XYZ file of C-alpha atoms in Angstrom:
616
model
C 67.051 105.341 112.956
C 66.091 107.865 115.630
C 62.376 107.136 115.121
C 62.951 103.371 115.289
C 65.047 103.777 118.463
C 62.174 105.646 120.129
C 59.824 102.781 119.275
C 62.211 100.107 120.570
C 63.412 101.866 123.742
C 60.456 100.922 126.050
C 61.096 97.213 125.465
C 63.904 95.867 127.675
C 64.973 93.155 125.230
C 65.281 95.765 122.457
C 67.101 98.386 124.532
C 70.527 97.421 123.139
C 69.228 97.649 119.547
C 67.645 101.025 120.349
C 70.920 102.348 121.767
C 72.827 101.081 118.729
C 70.373 102.924 116.452
C 70.709 106.120 118.509
C 74.496 105.886 118.308
C 74.415 105.335 114.559
C 71.933 108.180 114.061
C 74.157 110.506 116.094
C 77.246 109.500 114.113
C 75.394 110.231 110.868
C 74.024 113.522 112.171
C 77.373 114.677 113.604
C 79.622 113.091 111.015
C 82.376 115.025 109.366
C 83.000 114.439 105.718
C 86.731 114.677 104.997
C 88.045 115.791 101.606
C 91.818 115.382 101.227
C 93.646 117.453 98.591
C 96.868 116.048 97.143
C 99.244 117.264 94.468
C 102.665 118.801 93.938
C 103.572 122.306 95.056
C 102.247 124.944 92.623
C 99.488 122.625 91.376
C 97.037 125.039 92.964
C 95.620 122.944 95.826
C 95.048 125.971 98.075
C 93.539 127.938 95.189
C 91.194 125.042 94.428
C 90.221 124.831 98.112
C 89.376 128.553 98.055
C 87.279 128.031 94.920
C 85.317 125.268 96.636
C 84.843 127.439 99.737
C 83.912 130.494 97.653
C 86.234 132.774 99.631
C 90.015 133.379 99.644
C 90.416 131.698 103.040
C 93.532 129.559 102.683
C 96.732 131.489 101.941
C 98.732 130.153 99.028
C 101.970 128.916 100.557
C 105.142 130.052 98.772
C 107.104 127.274 100.474
C 107.304 124.126 98.385
C 109.437 122.203 100.843
C 108.027 122.870 104.306
C 104.248 122.960 103.897
C 102.329 121.328 106.761
C 98.907 119.679 106.831
C 96.323 122.471 106.711
C 92.795 121.526 107.829
C 89.708 123.718 107.444
C 87.179 122.686 110.107
C 83.922 124.081 111.540
C 84.095 126.471 114.520
C 83.372 125.026 117.968
C 82.492 126.417 121.373
C 86.190 126.318 122.229
C 87.523 127.588 118.891
C 85.762 130.589 117.365
C 85.414 131.463 113.678
C 88.705 132.734 112.249
C 90.944 131.200 114.915
C 93.516 128.491 114.328
C 95.189 125.743 116.298
C 98.839 125.299 115.361
C 100.331 121.914 116.247
C 104.089 122.304 116.474
C 106.404 119.391 115.765
C 107.851 117.711 118.818
C 111.462 118.577 119.550
C 112.647 115.081 118.697
C 110.637 114.995 115.446
C 112.119 118.339 114.398
C 115.682 117.276 115.197
C 115.086 114.005 113.374
C 113.915 115.909 110.271
C 117.000 118.143 110.453
C 119.383 115.196 110.825
C 117.666 113.445 107.905
C 118.098 116.446 105.593
C 121.716 116.955 106.673
C 122.478 113.292 105.996
C 120.974 113.503 102.497
C 123.323 116.412 101.777
C 126.245 114.150 102.665
C 126.845 115.598 106.134
C 127.639 113.416 109.141
C 124.403 113.464 111.159
C 124.263 110.622 113.698
C 121.267 110.196 115.990
C 123.279 111.629 118.882
C 123.814 114.956 117.091
C 122.215 117.573 119.332
C 120.543 120.862 118.401
C 123.648 123.033 118.879
C 125.748 120.732 116.675
C 122.991 120.638 114.056
C 122.903 124.455 113.921
C 126.682 124.560 113.483
C 126.442 121.989 110.683
C 123.788 124.100 108.919
C 125.985 127.203 109.242
C 128.766 125.305 107.487
C 126.702 124.433 104.424
C 127.495 126.098 101.112
C 124.689 126.392 98.537
C 127.215 126.206 95.702
C 128.093 122.623 96.639
C 124.512 121.367 96.604
C 122.919 119.776 93.557
C 119.335 120.174 92.404
C 118.113 117.158 94.350
C 119.413 118.558 97.620
C 118.010 122.081 97.296
C 114.674 121.380 99.037
C 116.604 120.027 102.006
C 118.986 122.984 102.006
C 116.009 125.369 101.935
C 114.412 123.544 104.862
C 117.631 123.592 106.882
C 118.207 127.310 106.305
C 114.596 128.106 107.260
C 114.968 126.085 110.460
C 118.234 127.855 111.281
C 116.582 131.248 110.791
C 113.606 130.453 113.003
C 115.266 128.224 115.595
C 115.774 130.802 118.329
C 112.152 131.982 118.114
C 110.534 128.558 117.884
C 112.715 126.142 119.871
C 110.743 126.763 123.077
C 107.432 126.272 121.207
C 108.222 122.766 119.948
C 105.718 120.168 121.121
C 103.102 122.779 121.941
C 99.643 123.620 120.547
C 99.254 127.316 119.786
C 95.938 129.176 119.596
C 96.301 132.068 117.120
C 94.170 134.531 115.186
C 93.829 134.455 111.401
C 96.668 136.935 110.818
C 99.162 134.767 112.726
C 97.739 131.676 111.061
C 98.553 133.115 107.638
C 102.099 133.895 108.752
C 102.618 130.307 109.929
C 101.545 129.135 106.484
C 103.402 131.730 104.396
C 106.703 132.255 106.255
C 109.077 129.360 105.777
C 111.010 130.114 108.963
C 107.750 129.453 110.823
C 106.059 126.780 108.698
C 109.044 124.426 108.882
C 108.356 123.898 112.607
C 104.666 123.066 112.116
C 103.197 119.564 112.051
C 99.609 120.540 111.223
C 97.216 123.470 111.384
C 93.473 123.578 111.998
C 91.675 126.730 110.882
C 88.175 127.042 112.329
C 86.060 128.782 109.738
C 82.327 129.186 109.234
C 81.348 128.814 105.580
C 78.937 126.787 103.450
C 81.292 123.800 103.315
C 82.082 123.557 107.028
C 78.421 124.187 107.890
C 77.699 120.836 106.221
C 80.314 119.148 108.383
C 82.894 119.024 105.593
C 86.559 119.086 106.624
C 88.913 120.187 103.850
C 92.506 118.963 104.214
C 95.264 120.591 102.167
C 98.180 118.156 102.412
C 101.896 118.871 101.891
C 102.920 118.526 98.260
C 104.335 115.216 97.151
C 107.637 117.101 96.730
C 107.627 118.475 100.295
C 110.256 117.535 102.857
C 107.357 116.595 105.139
C 106.073 114.173 102.484
C 108.760 111.713 103.586
C 106.413 110.840 106.455
C 104.473 108.562 104.123
C 102.188 107.209 106.853
C 100.516 110.608 107.302
C 99.522 110.905 103.651
C 98.515 107.237 103.527
C 96.109 107.589 106.447
C 94.369 110.441 104.633
C 94.144 108.316 101.466
C 92.767 105.443 103.538
C 90.389 107.297 105.830
C 89.237 110.360 103.866
C 85.759 110.173 102.389
C 87.068 111.647 99.131
C 90.531 112.153 97.640
C 91.211 114.987 95.179
C 94.465 114.904 93.211
C 95.302 118.250 91.627
C 97.782 118.806 88.813
C 98.592 122.035 86.974
C 97.677 122.510 83.338
C 101.155 122.957 81.861
C 103.233 121.029 84.424
C 104.618 117.598 83.680
C 104.262 114.997 86.419
C 107.311 115.107 88.688
C 108.948 112.002 90.144
C 107.225 112.792 93.463
C 103.879 113.013 91.626
C 104.488 109.705 89.907
C 105.346 107.941 93.152
C 102.189 109.304 94.767
C 100.016 108.302 91.787
C 101.522 104.843 91.909
C 100.410 104.600 95.538
C 96.890 105.695 94.564
C 96.904 103.032 91.866
C 97.990 100.367 94.364
C 95.142 101.051 96.778
C 92.332 102.330 94.527
C 90.647 98.945 94.151
C 90.819 98.196 97.881
C 88.023 100.650 98.703
C 84.332 99.778 98.553
C 83.695 102.976 96.581
C 85.818 104.818 94.051
C 86.411 107.984 96.065
C 89.127 109.554 93.902
C 88.764 112.664 91.729
C 91.462 114.102 89.454
C 91.530 117.781 88.532
C 93.634 119.625 85.967
C 93.901 123.161 87.351
C 94.369 126.365 85.310
C 92.540 124.804 82.352
C 91.740 128.340 81.152
C 95.344 128.509 79.890
C 94.341 126.270 76.992
C 94.475 128.133 73.690
C 91.676 125.984 72.239
C 89.320 123.133 72.980
C 91.566 120.811 70.973
C 94.583 121.739 73.101
C 92.648 121.139 76.315
C 91.433 117.764 75.039
C 95.031 116.828 74.238
C 96.200 117.714 77.760
C 93.376 115.721 79.341
C 94.232 112.752 77.145
C 97.878 113.043 78.228
C 96.891 113.147 81.934
C 94.553 110.173 81.499
C 97.346 108.206 79.810
C 99.674 108.971 82.733
C 97.043 107.853 85.216
C 96.549 104.623 83.286
C 100.298 103.961 83.528
C 99.816 104.027 87.310
C 96.902 101.549 87.242
C 94.257 104.282 87.581
C 91.575 103.367 85.050
C 88.458 105.329 84.124
C 89.293 108.265 86.397
C 86.853 111.034 87.242
C 88.862 113.752 85.461
C 87.870 117.429 85.422
C 89.523 120.501 83.862
C 89.004 123.514 86.152
C 90.226 127.059 86.677
C 90.266 127.714 90.418
C 90.908 131.444 89.891
C 87.909 131.874 87.569
C 85.771 129.760 89.894
C 86.648 131.860 92.945
C 86.022 135.135 91.100
C 82.769 133.768 89.695
C 81.523 132.882 93.182
C 82.728 136.137 94.753
C 81.088 138.340 92.112
C 78.096 136.135 91.268
C 79.238 135.854 87.638
C 77.469 132.816 86.137
C 79.374 133.006 82.842
C 82.710 133.004 84.650
C 81.612 130.059 86.791
C 80.538 128.111 83.709
C 83.883 128.829 82.030
C 85.800 127.723 85.158
C 84.569 124.123 84.907
C 84.043 123.971 88.675
C 80.293 123.339 88.354
C 80.779 120.067 86.460
C 83.136 118.856 89.183
C 80.858 119.983 92.019
C 77.831 118.266 90.432
C 79.753 115.003 90.090
C 81.067 115.355 93.610
C 77.597 116.062 95.020
C 76.266 113.003 93.188
C 79.047 110.925 94.768
C 78.097 112.147 98.253
C 74.366 111.626 97.792
C 74.177 108.588 95.530
C 77.212 106.595 96.705
C 78.002 107.522 100.294
C 74.395 108.459 101.036
C 73.124 105.193 99.579
C 75.419 103.127 101.822
C 74.226 104.982 104.928
C 70.566 104.700 103.891
C 70.850 100.973 103.129
C 72.527 100.328 106.473
C 69.797 102.234 108.340
C 67.057 100.444 106.404
C 68.655 97.102 107.202
C 68.714 97.917 110.927
C 65.019 98.814 110.945
C 64.100 95.706 108.928
C 66.005 93.495 111.374
C 64.145 95.046 114.311
C 60.830 94.396 112.555
C 61.852 90.793 111.806
C 62.810 90.279 115.459
C 59.423 91.463 116.679
C 57.688 89.332 114.000
C 59.599 86.280 115.270
C 58.461 86.921 118.831
C 54.847 87.311 117.712
C 55.013 84.043 115.809
C 56.241 82.274 118.947
C 53.412 83.785 120.984
C 50.759 82.287 118.683
C 51.292 78.678 119.781
C 49.448 76.962 122.595
C 51.068 76.427 125.997
C 52.551 73.022 125.147
C 54.036 74.353 121.890
C 55.505 77.344 123.685
C 57.068 75.160 126.383
C 58.653 72.901 123.737
C 59.935 75.905 121.798
C 61.357 77.400 125.004
C 63.304 74.196 125.705
C 64.609 74.199 122.142
C 65.553 77.857 122.471
C 67.494 77.383 125.708
C 69.333 74.395 124.240
C 70.145 76.251 120.985
C 71.377 79.335 122.848
C 73.674 77.212 125.024
C 75.188 75.503 121.969
C 75.476 78.810 120.137
C 77.297 80.509 123.011
C 79.919 77.759 122.986
C 80.250 78.016 119.203
C 80.622 81.809 119.337
C 83.377 81.454 121.960
C 85.253 79.166 119.540
C 84.643 81.627 116.682
C 86.125 84.479 118.735
C 89.246 82.537 119.700
C 90.534 81.535 116.259
C 94.110 81.965 115.030
C 95.115 83.752 111.817
C 94.089 81.380 108.994
C 96.851 79.765 106.967
C 95.497 81.305 103.755
C 96.103 84.811 105.177
C 99.595 83.858 106.354
C 100.315 82.609 102.842
C 98.821 85.750 101.303
C 101.004 87.972 103.500
C 104.094 85.980 102.567
C 103.318 86.333 98.856
C 102.499 90.042 99.118
C 105.823 90.789 100.834
C 107.734 88.638 98.345
C 106.304 90.596 95.418
C 107.100 93.917 97.120
C 110.808 93.054 96.845
C 110.336 91.794 93.296
C 108.702 95.052 92.173
C 111.382 97.183 93.803
C 114.068 95.075 92.177
C 112.302 95.513 88.836
C 112.315 99.326 89.287
C 115.870 99.542 90.606
C 117.230 100.805 87.291
C 114.692 103.647 87.267
C 115.693 104.752 90.767
C 119.383 104.414 89.903
C 119.038 106.675 86.861
C 117.181 109.281 88.896
C 119.880 109.332 91.578
C 122.978 109.083 89.367
C 122.255 111.639 86.652
C 124.406 114.149 84.742
C 122.774 117.175 86.444
C 123.875 115.957 89.879
C 127.309 114.750 88.818
C 128.700 117.456 86.540
C 132.234 118.787 86.724
C 131.359 122.378 87.675
C 133.732 122.886 90.585
C 131.720 121.024 93.224
C 133.206 118.225 95.325
C 132.471 115.266 93.051
C 133.313 112.685 95.710
C 130.678 114.192 97.979
C 128.216 114.579 95.092
C 128.700 110.901 94.242
C 128.017 109.948 97.855
C 124.852 112.057 97.988
C 123.697 110.328 94.773
C 124.049 107.006 96.585
C 122.097 108.436 99.539
C 119.395 109.635 97.112
C 119.188 106.142 95.619
C 118.708 104.693 99.106
C 116.071 107.359 99.830
C 114.114 106.534 96.658
C 114.225 102.791 97.332
C 113.351 103.322 100.996
C 110.425 105.600 100.110
C 109.099 103.080 97.594
C 109.503 100.320 100.167
C 107.552 102.358 102.727
C 104.753 103.033 100.209
C 104.596 99.363 99.236
C 104.384 98.249 102.874
C 101.543 100.676 103.571
C 99.642 99.436 100.512
C 100.263 95.866 101.692
C 98.778 96.743 105.088
C 95.560 97.854 103.378
C 95.429 94.665 101.308
C 95.867 92.614 104.480
C 93.119 94.558 106.235
C 90.806 93.910 103.268
C 91.865 90.243 103.318
C 91.073 89.852 107.025
C 87.617 91.355 106.565
C 86.934 89.260 103.450
C 87.847 85.951 105.117
C 86.356 86.785 108.510
C 83.218 88.208 106.894
C 82.610 84.972 104.976
C 83.165 82.873 108.098
C 80.843 85.148 110.034
C 78.088 84.926 107.418
C 78.344 81.125 107.320
C 78.296 80.954 111.094
C 75.361 83.396 111.319
C 73.336 81.188 108.925
C 73.926 78.225 111.242
C 72.665 80.276 114.192
C 69.593 81.366 112.252
C 68.877 77.716 111.374
C 69.133 76.621 115.000
C 67.183 79.532 116.573
C 63.738 79.859 115.043
C 62.948 83.244 113.420
C 66.318 84.707 114.444
C 67.961 87.128 111.983
C 71.633 87.697 112.889
C 73.222 91.122 113.024
C 75.285 91.589 109.809
C 79.077 91.572 109.897
C 80.490 95.036 110.473
C 84.029 95.846 109.392
C 85.768 97.298 112.434
C 88.620 99.628 111.504
C 91.998 97.990 112.022
C 95.038 100.096 112.895
C 97.591 100.889 110.191
C 100.895 99.323 111.303
C 103.608 101.642 112.516
C 106.248 102.316 109.883
C 108.830 99.504 110.115
C 112.440 100.323 110.840
C 113.967 102.046 107.844
C 115.859 99.961 105.351
C 119.506 100.752 104.620
C 121.942 98.902 102.397
C 125.268 98.114 104.014
C 128.671 97.428 102.545
C 128.844 100.455 100.227
C 131.525 103.063 100.808
C 132.799 106.148 99.016
C 135.895 104.293 97.809
C 133.827 101.775 95.836
C 131.736 104.555 94.287
C 134.767 106.586 93.234
C 136.500 103.555 91.737
C 133.646 103.281 89.252
C 133.310 107.022 88.652
C 136.646 108.770 88.136
C 135.074 111.534 86.017
C 131.616 112.452 84.648
C 132.721 111.656 81.107
C 134.147 108.252 82.049
C 131.042 107.484 84.086
C 128.306 108.504 81.658
C 129.999 107.846 78.319
C 132.046 104.835 79.351
C 131.121 101.728 81.284
C 131.391 103.225 84.782
C 127.666 103.793 85.246
C 126.691 100.278 84.141
C 129.356 98.640 86.305
C 128.332 100.621 89.382
C 124.679 99.794 88.881
C 125.502 96.092 88.723
C 127.501 96.235 91.957
C 124.956 98.352 93.821
C 122.113 96.098 92.776
C 124.089 93.080 93.944
C 124.387 94.747 97.373
C 120.848 96.130 97.600
C 118.769 93.055 96.711
C 120.129 90.725 99.441
C 119.753 93.467 102.032
C 116.133 94.011 100.928
C 115.443 90.279 101.220
C 116.997 90.171 104.685
C 115.036 93.224 105.823
C 111.822 91.768 104.449
C 112.361 88.431 106.201
C 112.400 90.288 109.527
C 109.254 92.234 108.570
C 107.474 89.054 107.453
C 107.936 87.498 110.873
C 106.863 90.674 112.690
C 103.817 91.237 110.465
C 102.648 87.619 110.760
C 102.497 88.131 114.520
C 100.961 91.598 114.103
C 98.158 90.403 111.824
C 97.555 87.417 114.058
C 96.707 89.947 116.764
C 94.517 91.953 114.383
C 92.623 88.813 113.354
C 91.978 88.011 117.006
C 90.831 91.587 117.654
C 88.466 91.580 114.656
C 87.043 88.114 115.410
C 86.493 89.025 119.085
C 84.621 92.186 118.077
C 82.489 90.391 115.507
C 81.772 87.440 117.795
C 81.010 89.735 120.722
C 78.491 91.725 118.651
C 76.835 88.495 117.492
C 76.669 87.082 121.040
C 75.116 90.276 122.394
C 72.564 90.363 119.576
C 71.615 86.692 119.928
C 71.146 86.992 123.684
C 68.942 90.069 123.260
C 66.772 88.179 120.771
C 66.610 85.145 123.049
C 65.630 87.288 126.080
C 62.715 88.787 124.176
C 61.632 85.421 122.853
C 61.779 83.830 126.319
C 59.491 86.588 127.600
C 57.056 85.910 124.745
C 57.115 82.140 125.227
C 56.564 82.542 128.957
C 53.338 84.390 128.172
C 54.463 87.631 129.817
C 54.617 89.676 126.618
C 51.757 91.926 125.533
C 51.134 90.709 121.986
C 48.889 93.679 121.173
C 51.768 96.020 121.988
C 54.172 93.917 119.917
C 51.782 93.941 116.947
C 51.511 97.728 117.130
C 55.320 98.018 117.388
C 55.740 95.764 114.356
C 53.247 97.806 112.332
C 55.013 101.078 113.168
C 58.427 99.643 112.283
C 57.117 98.418 108.926
C 55.644 101.870 108.241
C 58.894 103.757 108.889
């Protein structure tokens, strides 16, 4: 690309193409390759990251509930090796997280509740009254209470710290709970290649409720690594995350997902390991993840093997098989796409020059006639491109959006019983001295949380499907339109359609079911025995479902209207970009051809340019 740009640059009509090639070459040369690590707490994501780096760089966080996004990036002139940039949560985001956790524990936490009142509410909490589902939120609240005085003034700020302080912000819960994300600047073999390693909060983290953050890494990362631990069953949080991966996996041009079973050295035999891998693969299949790239690894053996240069230990760790597959993915898949795109750009430039040379071969009368035809075709094409750029969202995409949103509600309704059983379970509602009325209410809040989380995940997946749909429909229209231009302008080869990134919609207003109060819940409960052994649980489920489904339909009707307008704007944005690129390209071609037809072009120079482009 850089070599072709140098050849094109002296020619005014090719200056835009040369600049485009320079820009693309620079993006490729300077590009960062992002690897996003996902998995539950204790799956060993940080340990795996250290194994890939070959050094114990990332501290293993002991805090399952408050982990923040942890990014390993190359050093820069501003940020030296071993320094970190800590991005603190904004004050409002922190207070919102605290109110959310208080509310899930059954505490009154309206939006107007200020910091002082929140601290008093935390002081009044008793761990004995909190069930298993609420413990992560209790841990988060206590950590925030402990660190509030020290960190309140730092909220909303970016802190520059050394590696020692960085490790404390990862490892100490009373610090990490205030952090939004961390960037550690570190010089190693991975970052030297422009690779950015992102260790995300576990699927069971309090921060994982911000589903849009994780989704954007799934969507935009060059590779996604999901890590599970050898002898851990998939948690509910894991299953929800895997379901999201399954929803979006087929929307990407390349399969960029890798699945790793960590601590595989715990297997007592090859047969046992094979059985675990088969179990993991079966679980992935249940979540619509077929033919996964699945690797058993031991991150601890891999790190030791790299640190001590022990080839046998490295071979036993399994990391080499993963790294070879991963390297092949980078070179053969991602590299191939970049190479094909570059080759296509150079071939188009050569075809453009060839078209000009062909026009220059005619006699004066032929050139004058071709010039008239060219001017007429360009005028018609400019009008047609203006119409192409000004189109409204096609009816087929409106219909597709309507159907997608309809089936979101249908799937959530289908899974309602699963969410209900998770929220209203004997462990949370046992007669062990706790306030059962409050426990029953927090079970209802947990049910709303599970449904709301699933709804958020479904909407994000729908946004990706709509983005793919816009590019599919617009791309076909563009290709058809480009063929018409090529037929009307002799020797013209249109610039191919380029998928401009569309923004992920902001999370819609949270869904809540109305009309449910503690009195209704208690009337169906009375006692754990009556509820679980009698008909109380079934009756309550029926009534809650009758309240939830209409509220979901009403909420979705509002979203359908808002998203139809939103995607109408995105269609216009994408069609304007595509049409603008085509108009610019066509005009550049026409300018060069006019110069050739007017007899002012040096054909010897053009022939030499064409030869050099062909030889690249």
